Amino acid sequence: MGLGSDMYRQQILDHYKNPRNYGELEDPTFTHIGENPMCGDEIRMDVVLDDDEETIERVAFKGDGCAISQASASMLSGKLAGKTLEELHEMDRDDVIDMLGVDISPMRVKCAVLAEKVAQDGAEIYQGDLDVDKTTTEDD
Amino acid sequence: MSQQNLESLDVGAIREEFPILQREFNGEQLVYLDNAATTQTPDSVVDAMSDYYREFNANVHRGIHHLSQEASVAYEEAHDRVAEFIGASGGREEVIFTKNTTEAENLVAYSWGLNELGPGDEIVLTEMEHHASLVTWQQIGKRTGADVKYIRVTEDGRLDMDHARECITDDTAMLSAVHVSNTLGTVNPVSELVDIAHDHDALAFIDGAQAVPNRPVDVEAIDADFYAFSGHKMSGPTGIGALYGKRDLLEEMQPYLYGGGMIRKVTFEDSTWDDLPWKFEPGTPQIAEAVGLVAAIDWLEEIGMERIQAHEEEIARYAYDRLTAEPDVEVYGPEPGPERGGLVGFNLESVHAHDLASIMNDHAVAIRAGDHCTQPLHDKLGVAASARASFYVYNTKEEVDKLVDAIDDARQLFA
């Protein structure tokens, strides 16, 4: 049996084993957490905005869970820096799957999009447009 | 079970009756190890159901024409066949067809529980209950004010029977316990549990979803008041399960689903109920599925439940030994033997169970990963999810080897 997994290409495994921007930020503009209890995936995201209160300056995350959810959070944390909140809200699941660069099987899409939804919900809460304690993608 | 009898089980011939097992994915032949979720269906069961639709499909209950008579007889006799299979001497009057084990659990919870339970009463469950009984009785407890208690699971994955004796008291009205755990594989001492319940005048419901498919079950020897199982986990169709209940209890219970087919006399003001078991089976029932379930029972009995049990135990022991030989694999539940059924729950250190299942899927090895509808038990095990390989009569040791190869692959990928 060879090492031929389609969903676990080198990039995913690399981000899972060596997550970027891992940890917490001092004085984040907003923080939000997400959890998929059936999977056990957890992600906390800290976001610092520029003085314009619109552009994302830095993102850090902490989490626990499967390789897909954690690699997605790691890759997203880098991709979000420099984006505006509006651009963040425009992102959808296809953007995440493009970012991961692999085919995600239908049952695993919820793992892949958890980080994105955490960032989006965190921003919406910060903007006063949403009121939830935790984000989940298991209901989608 | 002697070795000689075991060898006479011709797994190669059995597999030929399951065309689905020949399927290939990415050029590799399917290794189906998700039997605790659902088993595959042999040709004889598929044929029986298609014969029903081709030759005697009609609604049951009081049809005057030939087809309805044939369908009615087949449907009614299916209850007798199930009764015989599980040792219910009362025949059809003690067997109610449901959608599955979950619905059987709900039937008793609604029909008996809501009417009989109140503050001060206790419902005793086990920590290894499937959500089918755990959630059902938990919610019935909330609605009636009855307390819910859980018999502890020990470190080695067995029920703490001392704790069972503490939990079950004179205030206990219902004990609901799983016969074989779908997560740990533990075969629980259900006769002993039922005896303890009866010593305190409590009723006992045994969830046999993981037991009836793979071992001889005699509900009267267990002395269960209620016993339930599902057709699709025993080589039968989905959409049908059965609730066994002692006749005097079922007679006293009120139906919780109303409609046609379950009534005797209806006026604008009131209705009276048909005899057992029909008063609990309103509407057009699962006729084709009942025919399929009978075919499944015929198929299983032709092989012999003892031989199926022995085969499953042998495969489970082999899987247990191979998996426990891996230093970074944690295996849950008791050691192999008569107190363990044919499934092995495990985790590979550093690889999430869902990643493991995905990698296995790339090699056409079908396992389950998740909480297996036992979230509180997983909380207790300290894991969010586990992987589970579960076996049936058509599985081989070579398939277990492929499972272990796939684990090696996952380990290398994540190294």
Coordinates of C-alpha atoms in Angstrom, one line a residue:
Chain A
M1 CA 0.0 0.0 0.0
G2 CA 1.6 3.3 -1.1
L3 CA 1.4 6.8 0.3
G4 CA -1.2 7.8 -2.2
S5 CA -3.8 9.7 -0.3
D6 CA -5.6 12.3 -2.3
M7 CA -6.8 14.4 0.6
Y8 CA -3.5 14.4 2.5
R9 CA -1.1 16.0 0.1
Q10 CA 2.1 17.4 1.4
Q11 CA 0.8 20.9 1.9
I12 CA -2.0 19.8 4.2
L13 CA 0.2 17.5 6.2
D14 CA 2.9 20.2 6.5
H15 CA 0.4 22.8 7.8
Y16 CA -1.0 20.2 10.2
K17 CA 2.3 19.2 11.6
N18 CA 3.8 22.7 11.6
P19 CA 0.9 25.0 12.0
R20 CA 1.6 28.7 11.1
N21 CA 0.4 31.6 13.3
Y22 CA -0.3 29.1 16.1
G23 CA -1.0 30.6 19.5
E24 CA -2.7 33.7 20.9
L25 CA -2.4 37.4 20.1
E26 CA -2.0 40.1 22.7
D27 CA -5.0 42.5 22.7
P28 CA -6.8 41.0 19.7
T29 CA -9.5 43.2 18.2
F30 CA -11.7 40.2 18.4
T31 CA -11.5 36.5 19.4
H32 CA -13.9 33.8 18.5
I33 CA -14.1 30.0 19.0
G34 CA -15.7 27.2 17.0
E35 CA -16.4 23.7 17.8
N36 CA -17.7 20.7 15.9
P37 CA -18.7 18.5 18.9
M38 CA -19.4 15.4 16.8
C39 CA -15.9 15.5 15.3
G40 CA -14.2 17.0 18.2
D41 CA -12.6 19.8 16.1
E42 CA -12.0 23.0 18.0
I43 CA -10.6 26.3 16.7
R44 CA -10.0 29.6 18.5
M45 CA -9.1 32.6 16.3
D46 CA -7.6 35.9 17.4
V47 CA -7.7 38.8 15.0
V48 CA -6.0 42.2 15.1
L49 CA -7.3 44.9 12.8
D50 CA -5.4 47.9 11.5
D51 CA -6.1 51.4 12.7
D52 CA -8.7 51.6 9.9
E53 CA -10.7 49.0 11.8
E54 CA -11.4 47.3 8.5
T55 CA -8.2 45.6 7.4
I56 CA -6.9 42.5 9.0
E57 CA -3.4 42.9 10.3
R58 CA -2.7 39.6 12.0
V59 CA -4.4 36.4 12.8
A60 CA -3.5 33.6 15.2
F61 CA -5.3 30.4 16.0
K62 CA -5.2 27.6 18.5
G63 CA -7.0 24.3 18.0
D64 CA -7.4 20.7 18.2
G65 CA -8.8 18.2 15.8
C66 CA -8.3 16.5 12.5
A67 CA -5.7 17.4 9.9
I68 CA -8.2 18.9 7.6
S69 CA -9.6 21.4 10.2
Q70 CA -6.3 22.4 11.6
A71 CA -4.4 22.7 8.3
S72 CA -7.3 24.8 7.0
A73 CA -7.0 27.1 10.0
S74 CA -3.2 27.4 9.6
M75 CA -3.5 28.2 5.9
L76 CA -6.3 30.6 6.4
S77 CA -4.5 32.5 9.1
G78 CA -1.8 33.5 6.6
K79 CA -4.2 34.2 3.8
L80 CA -6.4 36.6 5.9
A81 CA -3.6 39.1 6.7
G82 CA -4.1 42.1 4.5
K83 CA -7.7 41.3 3.7
T84 CA -10.6 43.6 4.6
L85 CA -13.5 42.3 6.7
E86 CA -15.6 42.8 3.6
E87 CA -13.3 40.5 1.7
L88 CA -13.5 38.0 4.5
H89 CA -17.3 38.0 4.4
E90 CA -17.2 37.4 0.7
M91 CA -15.2 34.1 1.1
D92 CA -17.2 30.9 0.7
R93 CA -16.5 27.2 1.0
D94 CA -15.1 27.0 -2.6
D95 CA -12.4 29.5 -1.6
V96 CA -11.4 27.3 1.3
I97 CA -11.3 24.2 -0.9
D98 CA -9.2 26.0 -3.5
M99 CA -6.9 27.1 -0.8
L100 CA -6.5 23.6 0.5
G101 CA -5.8 22.5 -3.1
V102 CA -7.3 19.0 -2.7
D103 CA -10.6 17.3 -3.2
I104 CA -12.4 17.3 0.1
S105 CA -14.9 14.4 0.5
P106 CA -18.4 15.5 1.2
M107 CA -18.4 14.4 4.8
R108 CA -15.2 16.3 5.5
V109 CA -16.3 19.7 4.1
K110 CA -17.5 20.7 7.6
C111 CA -13.9 20.2 8.9
A112 CA -12.4 22.2 6.1
V113 CA -14.7 25.3 6.5
L114 CA -14.7 25.5 10.3
A115 CA -11.8 28.0 10.5
E116 CA -13.3 30.3 7.8
K117 CA -16.7 30.3 9.6
V118 CA -15.0 31.1 12.9
A119 CA -13.3 34.1 11.4
Q120 CA -16.4 35.3 9.6
D121 CA -18.6 34.9 12.7
G122 CA -16.0 36.5 14.9
A123 CA -16.0 39.5 12.6
E124 CA -19.8 39.7 12.5
I125 CA -20.0 39.6 16.2
Y126 CA -17.4 42.4 16.4
Q127 CA -19.4 44.4 13.9
G128 CA -22.5 43.8 16.0
D129 CA -24.4 41.8 13.4
L130 CA -24.4 38.5 15.1
D131 CA -24.8 37.1 18.6
V132 CA -23.5 33.5 19.2
D133 CA -21.1 32.0 21.7
K134 CA -19.6 29.4 19.5
T135 CA -19.6 28.6 15.8
T136 CA -20.2 25.2 14.4
T137 CA -20.3 23.8 10.9
E138 CA -21.9 20.6 11.8
D139 CA -25.4 22.0 11.3
D140 CA -24.8 23.2 7.7
Chain B
M1 CA -17.3 -24.1 19.6
S2 CA -14.9 -26.5 18.2
Q3 CA -12.2 -25.7 15.7
Q4 CA -13.7 -28.2 13.3
N5 CA -17.0 -26.5 13.1
L6 CA -15.3 -23.2 12.6
E7 CA -13.4 -24.5 9.6
S8 CA -16.6 -25.8 8.0
L9 CA -17.8 -22.2 7.7
D10 CA -17.0 -21.5 4.0
V11 CA -16.5 -17.8 4.0
G12 CA -15.5 -17.8 0.3
A13 CA -18.9 -19.3 -0.7
I14 CA -20.7 -16.9 1.7
R15 CA -19.0 -13.9 0.1
E16 CA -20.3 -15.0 -3.3
E17 CA -23.8 -14.3 -2.1
F18 CA -22.9 -10.6 -1.6
P19 CA -22.1 -9.0 -4.9
I20 CA -21.5 -5.7 -3.2
L21 CA -18.3 -7.1 -1.6
Q22 CA -16.8 -7.4 -5.1
R23 CA -16.9 -3.7 -5.6
E24 CA -13.6 -1.9 -6.2
F25 CA -12.6 1.6 -5.4
N26 CA -9.4 3.1 -6.9
G27 CA -8.6 -0.4 -8.2
E28 CA -8.7 -1.9 -4.7
Q29 CA -11.4 -4.4 -3.6
L30 CA -13.8 -3.1 -0.9
V31 CA -12.9 -4.2 2.6
Y32 CA -16.2 -3.7 4.4
L33 CA -15.6 -3.3 8.2
D34 CA -18.6 -1.2 9.1
N35 CA -20.9 -4.0 10.0
A36 CA -21.9 -2.6 13.4
A37 CA -23.5 0.3 11.5
T38 CA -25.1 -1.8 8.9
T39 CA -24.4 -5.2 7.4
Q40 CA -24.6 -6.2 3.8
T41 CA -27.5 -8.1 2.4
P42 CA -27.2 -11.5 0.7
D43 CA -28.9 -12.2 -2.7
S44 CA -31.6 -14.3 -0.9
V45 CA -32.8 -11.3 1.0
V46 CA -32.8 -9.0 -2.0
D47 CA -34.6 -11.8 -4.0
A48 CA -37.2 -12.3 -1.4
M49 CA -38.0 -8.6 -1.3
S50 CA -38.1 -8.3 -5.1
D51 CA -40.3 -11.4 -5.3
Y52 CA -42.7 -9.7 -3.0
Y53 CA -42.9 -6.7 -5.2
R54 CA -43.1 -8.8 -8.4
E55 CA -45.6 -11.3 -7.2
F56 CA -47.7 -10.5 -4.2
N57 CA -47.4 -6.8 -3.4
A58 CA -50.6 -5.5 -1.8
N59 CA -51.7 -3.7 1.3
V60 CA -52.2 -5.9 4.3
H61 CA -55.2 -5.9 6.8
R62 CA -58.5 -7.1 5.6
G63 CA -58.0 -7.1 1.8
I64 CA -60.5 -9.5 0.2
H65 CA -58.5 -10.2 -2.9
H66 CA -55.8 -12.8 -3.4
L67 CA -52.8 -10.5 -3.3
S68 CA -53.8 -8.9 -0.1
Q69 CA -54.4 -12.3 1.5
E70 CA -50.9 -13.5 0.4
A71 CA -49.3 -10.3 1.6
S72 CA -51.2 -10.3 4.9
V73 CA -50.2 -13.9 5.6
A74 CA -46.6 -13.2 4.8
Y75 CA -46.5 -10.1 7.0
E76 CA -48.3 -11.7 9.9
E77 CA -46.2 -14.9 9.8
A78 CA -43.1 -12.8 9.8
H79 CA -43.9 -11.9 13.4
D80 CA -44.1 -15.6 14.2
R81 CA -40.7 -16.2 12.6
V82 CA -39.1 -13.4 14.5
A83 CA -40.6 -14.7 17.7
E84 CA -39.3 -18.2 17.1
F85 CA -35.8 -16.8 16.2
I86 CA -35.5 -15.0 19.6
G87 CA -37.2 -17.5 21.7
A88 CA -40.5 -15.7 22.4
S89 CA -43.0 -18.5 23.0
G90 CA -45.9 -16.1 22.8
G91 CA -45.4 -15.8 19.1
R92 CA -46.6 -12.9 17.0
E93 CA -48.4 -11.2 20.0
E94 CA -45.1 -10.5 21.6
V95 CA -43.4 -9.1 18.5
I96 CA -44.0 -5.6 17.2
F97 CA -42.4 -4.4 14.0
T98 CA -40.8 -1.0 14.3
K99 CA -38.6 1.0 12.0
N100 CA -35.5 0.1 14.0
T101 CA -34.2 -0.4 17.6
T102 CA -34.4 3.3 18.3
E103 CA -38.1 3.3 17.5
A104 CA -38.7 0.3 19.7
E105 CA -37.0 2.1 22.5
N106 CA -39.2 5.1 21.9
L107 CA -42.3 3.0 21.7
V108 CA -41.8 1.7 25.2
A109 CA -40.7 5.1 26.5
Y110 CA -43.8 6.8 25.2
S111 CA -46.4 4.0 25.7
W112 CA -45.1 2.9 29.1
G113 CA -42.7 5.5 30.3
L114 CA -44.8 8.6 29.9
N115 CA -47.8 6.9 31.6
E116 CA -46.1 5.1 34.4
L117 CA -43.2 7.3 35.5
G118 CA -43.2 10.3 37.8
P119 CA -41.1 12.1 40.4
G120 CA -39.5 9.7 42.8
D121 CA -39.1 7.0 40.1
E122 CA -35.7 6.1 38.7
I123 CA -34.6 5.0 35.3
V124 CA -31.3 3.2 35.3
L125 CA -29.1 3.1 32.2
T126 CA -25.5 2.3 31.6
E127 CA -22.7 4.6 30.7
M128 CA -22.2 2.6 27.5
E129 CA -25.8 3.1 26.2
H130 CA -26.3 4.0 22.6
H131 CA -28.0 7.4 22.1
A132 CA -31.1 5.3 21.1
S133 CA -31.8 4.5 24.7
L134 CA -29.7 7.2 26.5
V135 CA -31.4 10.2 24.8
T136 CA -34.8 8.6 24.8
W137 CA -34.9 7.8 28.5
Q138 CA -33.1 11.0 29.5
Q139 CA -35.8 13.0 27.8
I140 CA -38.6 10.9 29.2
G141 CA -37.0 11.5 32.6
K142 CA -37.2 15.2 32.0
R143 CA -40.8 15.1 31.0
T144 CA -42.0 12.8 33.9
G145 CA -39.7 14.0 36.7
A146 CA -38.1 10.6 37.0
D147 CA -34.4 10.5 37.8
V148 CA -31.9 8.9 35.4
K149 CA -28.9 7.1 36.8
Y150 CA -26.0 5.5 34.9
I151 CA -24.2 2.2 35.8
R152 CA -20.5 2.9 35.6
V153 CA -18.2 1.4 33.1
T154 CA -14.9 0.1 34.5
E155 CA -11.4 0.8 33.2
D156 CA -11.4 -2.4 31.1
G157 CA -14.7 -1.5 29.5
R158 CA -17.1 -3.7 31.5
L159 CA -20.1 -2.7 33.5
D160 CA -19.4 -2.3 37.2
M161 CA -21.8 -4.8 38.6
D162 CA -21.3 -3.7 42.2
H163 CA -22.4 -0.2 41.0
A164 CA -25.3 -1.8 39.2
R165 CA -26.5 -3.3 42.5
E166 CA -26.2 0.2 44.1
C167 CA -28.0 2.0 41.3
I168 CA -30.9 -0.3 41.0
T169 CA -33.2 0.3 44.0
D170 CA -36.8 -0.2 45.0
D171 CA -37.4 3.2 43.4
T172 CA -36.1 1.9 40.0
A173 CA -39.0 1.5 37.6
M174 CA -37.0 0.8 34.4
L175 CA -33.6 -0.6 33.6
S176 CA -32.5 -0.1 30.0
A177 CA -29.2 -1.7 29.1
V178 CA -27.3 -2.5 25.9
H179 CA -26.7 -6.3 25.4
V180 CA -23.5 -5.7 23.3
S181 CA -21.8 -2.3 23.3
N182 CA -21.5 -0.8 19.8
T183 CA -18.4 1.1 20.9
L184 CA -16.5 -1.2 23.3
G185 CA -17.7 -4.5 22.0
T186 CA -18.5 -5.6 25.6
V187 CA -21.1 -8.4 26.0
N188 CA -22.9 -7.4 29.1
P189 CA -24.3 -9.9 31.6
V190 CA -27.8 -9.1 30.7
S191 CA -29.5 -12.0 32.6
E192 CA -27.8 -10.9 35.8
L193 CA -28.9 -7.2 35.2
V194 CA -32.5 -8.3 34.5
D195 CA -32.5 -10.4 37.7
I196 CA -31.3 -7.4 39.7
A197 CA -34.0 -5.2 38.2
H198 CA -36.7 -7.8 38.9
D199 CA -35.5 -8.2 42.5
H200 CA -36.6 -4.6 42.8
D201 CA -39.8 -4.9 40.8
A202 CA -38.3 -2.9 38.0
L203 CA -38.8 -3.7 34.3
A204 CA -35.8 -4.4 32.0
F205 CA -35.4 -3.3 28.4
I206 CA -32.4 -4.9 26.6
D207 CA -31.1 -3.2 23.4
G208 CA -30.0 -6.2 21.3
A209 CA -29.1 -4.3 18.2
Q210 CA -25.5 -5.6 18.3
A211 CA -26.3 -9.0 19.8
V212 CA -29.1 -10.6 17.7
P213 CA -27.1 -10.4 14.5
N214 CA -24.2 -12.4 15.7
R215 CA -25.2 -14.8 18.6
P216 CA -28.0 -17.0 19.7
V217 CA -30.4 -14.9 21.7
D218 CA -33.2 -16.3 23.9
V219 CA -35.3 -13.4 25.3
E220 CA -37.0 -15.8 27.8
A221 CA -33.7 -17.2 29.1
I222 CA -32.6 -13.6 29.6
D223 CA -36.1 -12.9 31.1
A224 CA -36.1 -9.4 29.5
D225 CA -39.4 -7.6 29.7
F226 CA -38.6 -5.8 26.4
Y227 CA -35.9 -6.6 23.9
A228 CA -35.2 -4.8 20.6
F229 CA -33.1 -5.2 17.5
S230 CA -32.8 -3.9 13.9
G231 CA -33.0 -5.8 10.6
H232 CA -30.3 -4.0 8.8
K233 CA -27.6 -5.1 11.2
M234 CA -28.3 -8.8 10.7
S235 CA -28.1 -9.0 6.9
G236 CA -31.7 -7.9 6.5
P237 CA -33.2 -4.7 5.1
T238 CA -33.2 -1.2 6.5
G239 CA -36.6 0.2 7.7
I240 CA -37.5 -2.7 10.0
G241 CA -36.7 -3.6 13.5
A242 CA -38.5 -5.5 16.2
L243 CA -39.7 -5.0 19.7
Y244 CA -40.2 -8.0 21.8
G245 CA -42.4 -7.5 24.9
K246 CA -43.9 -9.7 27.5
R247 CA -47.5 -10.2 26.5
D248 CA -49.1 -9.0 29.7
L249 CA -47.1 -5.8 29.6
L250 CA -47.9 -5.1 26.0
E251 CA -51.6 -5.7 26.7
E252 CA -51.6 -3.1 29.4
M253 CA -49.7 -0.5 27.4
Q254 CA -51.5 2.1 25.4
P255 CA -50.5 2.8 21.8
Y256 CA -48.7 6.0 21.2
L257 CA -49.1 6.0 17.4
Y258 CA -52.7 6.1 16.2
G259 CA -54.3 5.5 12.8
G260 CA -55.7 2.8 10.6
G261 CA -54.8 -0.8 11.0
M262 CA -54.5 -0.6 14.8
I263 CA -58.2 -0.1 15.7
R264 CA -61.1 -2.4 16.3
K265 CA -64.1 0.0 16.5
V266 CA -64.1 3.7 15.7
T267 CA -66.9 6.2 16.3
F268 CA -66.7 10.0 16.1
E269 CA -66.3 10.0 19.8
D270 CA -63.9 7.2 20.6
S271 CA -61.9 4.2 19.4
T272 CA -60.9 0.8 20.7
W273 CA -57.7 -1.0 19.8
D274 CA -57.0 -4.1 17.8
D275 CA -55.2 -7.2 19.3
L276 CA -51.5 -7.5 19.8
P277 CA -49.3 -6.8 18.0
W278 CA -51.4 -4.8 15.6
K279 CA -52.4 -2.1 18.1
F280 CA -48.8 -0.9 18.0
E281 CA -48.5 -1.0 14.2
P282 CA -50.7 1.7 12.7
G283 CA -50.7 2.6 9.1
T284 CA -49.4 0.5 6.2
P285 CA -46.4 -1.3 7.7
Q286 CA -43.1 -2.5 6.3
I287 CA -44.4 -5.4 4.3
A288 CA -41.5 -5.9 1.9
E289 CA -39.0 -5.4 4.8
A290 CA -40.8 -8.0 6.9
V291 CA -40.5 -10.5 4.0
G292 CA -36.8 -9.5 3.8
L293 CA -36.2 -9.9 7.5
V294 CA -37.6 -13.4 7.4
A295 CA -35.3 -14.2 4.5
A296 CA -32.4 -12.9 6.6
I297 CA -33.3 -15.0 9.6
D298 CA -33.6 -18.1 7.3
W299 CA -30.2 -17.2 5.9
L300 CA -28.6 -16.8 9.3
E301 CA -30.1 -19.9 10.8
E302 CA -28.9 -22.0 7.8
I303 CA -25.4 -21.0 8.7
G304 CA -26.1 -21.3 12.4
M305 CA -25.9 -18.5 15.0
E306 CA -23.3 -20.4 17.0
R307 CA -21.0 -20.6 14.0
I308 CA -21.6 -16.9 13.2
Q309 CA -20.6 -16.0 16.8
A310 CA -17.5 -18.2 16.7
H311 CA -16.4 -16.7 13.4
E312 CA -16.9 -13.1 14.6
E313 CA -15.1 -13.9 17.8
E314 CA -12.2 -15.3 15.9
I315 CA -11.9 -12.3 13.5
A316 CA -12.3 -9.9 16.4
R317 CA -9.6 -11.7 18.4
Y318 CA -7.3 -11.6 15.4
A319 CA -8.0 -7.9 14.9
Y320 CA -7.5 -7.2 18.6
D321 CA -4.2 -9.0 18.7
R322 CA -2.9 -7.3 15.6
L323 CA -4.0 -3.8 16.8
T324 CA -2.7 -4.2 20.3
A325 CA 0.6 -5.3 18.9
E326 CA 1.0 -1.7 17.5
P327 CA 2.5 0.4 20.3
D328 CA 0.8 3.6 19.1
V329 CA -2.7 2.1 18.8
E330 CA -5.1 2.3 21.8
V331 CA -7.8 -0.4 21.7
Y332 CA -10.9 0.1 23.8
G333 CA -13.0 -2.5 25.6
P334 CA -12.4 -5.9 27.1
E335 CA -10.0 -8.5 26.0
P336 CA -11.3 -11.0 23.3
G337 CA -13.4 -13.9 24.4
P338 CA -17.0 -14.6 25.2
E339 CA -17.4 -11.2 26.8
R340 CA -16.5 -9.3 23.7
G341 CA -18.4 -9.1 20.4
G342 CA -17.1 -8.7 16.9
L343 CA -16.0 -5.1 16.8
V344 CA -12.9 -3.3 17.8
G345 CA -12.8 0.4 18.7
F346 CA -9.4 2.1 18.6
N347 CA -7.4 5.2 18.0
L348 CA -4.0 5.7 16.4
E349 CA -2.0 8.2 18.4
S350 CA -1.4 11.5 16.6
V351 CA -4.0 10.8 13.9
H352 CA -7.5 11.9 14.4
A353 CA -10.0 9.1 13.8
H354 CA -11.6 11.0 10.9
D355 CA -8.3 11.4 9.2
L356 CA -7.6 7.7 9.7
A357 CA -11.0 6.7 8.3
S358 CA -10.4 9.0 5.2
I359 CA -7.0 7.4 4.6
M360 CA -8.5 3.9 5.0
N361 CA -11.2 5.0 2.5
D362 CA -8.5 5.8 0.0
H363 CA -7.6 2.1 0.2
A364 CA -11.2 1.0 0.0
V365 CA -11.2 0.0 3.6
A366 CA -14.6 1.0 5.1
I367 CA -14.5 1.7 8.8
R368 CA -16.5 4.1 11.0
A369 CA -15.0 7.0 12.8
G370 CA -16.8 9.3 15.2
D371 CA -18.7 9.1 18.4
H372 CA -20.7 6.1 17.3
C373 CA -23.8 7.6 19.0
T374 CA -22.1 7.3 22.4
Q375 CA -20.9 10.8 23.1
P376 CA -21.0 10.5 26.9
L377 CA -18.9 7.3 26.8
H378 CA -16.4 9.0 24.6
D379 CA -16.2 11.9 27.0
K380 CA -15.4 9.3 29.7
L381 CA -12.8 7.7 27.5
G382 CA -11.3 11.2 27.1
V383 CA -11.5 11.2 23.3
A384 CA -13.7 13.1 20.9
A385 CA -13.9 10.2 18.4
S386 CA -12.7 6.7 17.9
A387 CA -12.2 4.5 14.9
R388 CA -14.2 1.3 14.8
A389 CA -13.7 -1.9 12.7
S390 CA -16.7 -4.2 13.0
F391 CA -16.9 -7.7 11.5
Y392 CA -19.5 -10.0 10.2
V393 CA -19.8 -13.5 8.8
Y394 CA -18.2 -12.7 5.5
N395 CA -15.1 -11.0 6.8
T396 CA -11.7 -12.6 6.7
K397 CA -8.3 -12.3 8.5
E398 CA -6.8 -11.0 5.2
E399 CA -9.2 -8.1 5.5
V400 CA -7.9 -7.3 9.0
D401 CA -4.4 -7.4 7.5
K402 CA -5.5 -4.7 5.0
L403 CA -6.9 -2.6 7.9
V404 CA -3.5 -2.8 9.6
D405 CA -1.7 -2.0 6.4
A406 CA -3.8 1.1 6.1
I407 CA -2.9 2.1 9.7
D408 CA 0.8 1.7 8.7
D409 CA 0.1 4.0 5.8
A410 CA -1.6 6.6 7.9
R411 CA 1.3 6.5 10.4
Q412 CA 3.8 7.1 7.7
L413 CA 1.8 10.0 6.2
F414 CA 1.5 11.7 9.5
A415 CA 5.1 10.9 10.8

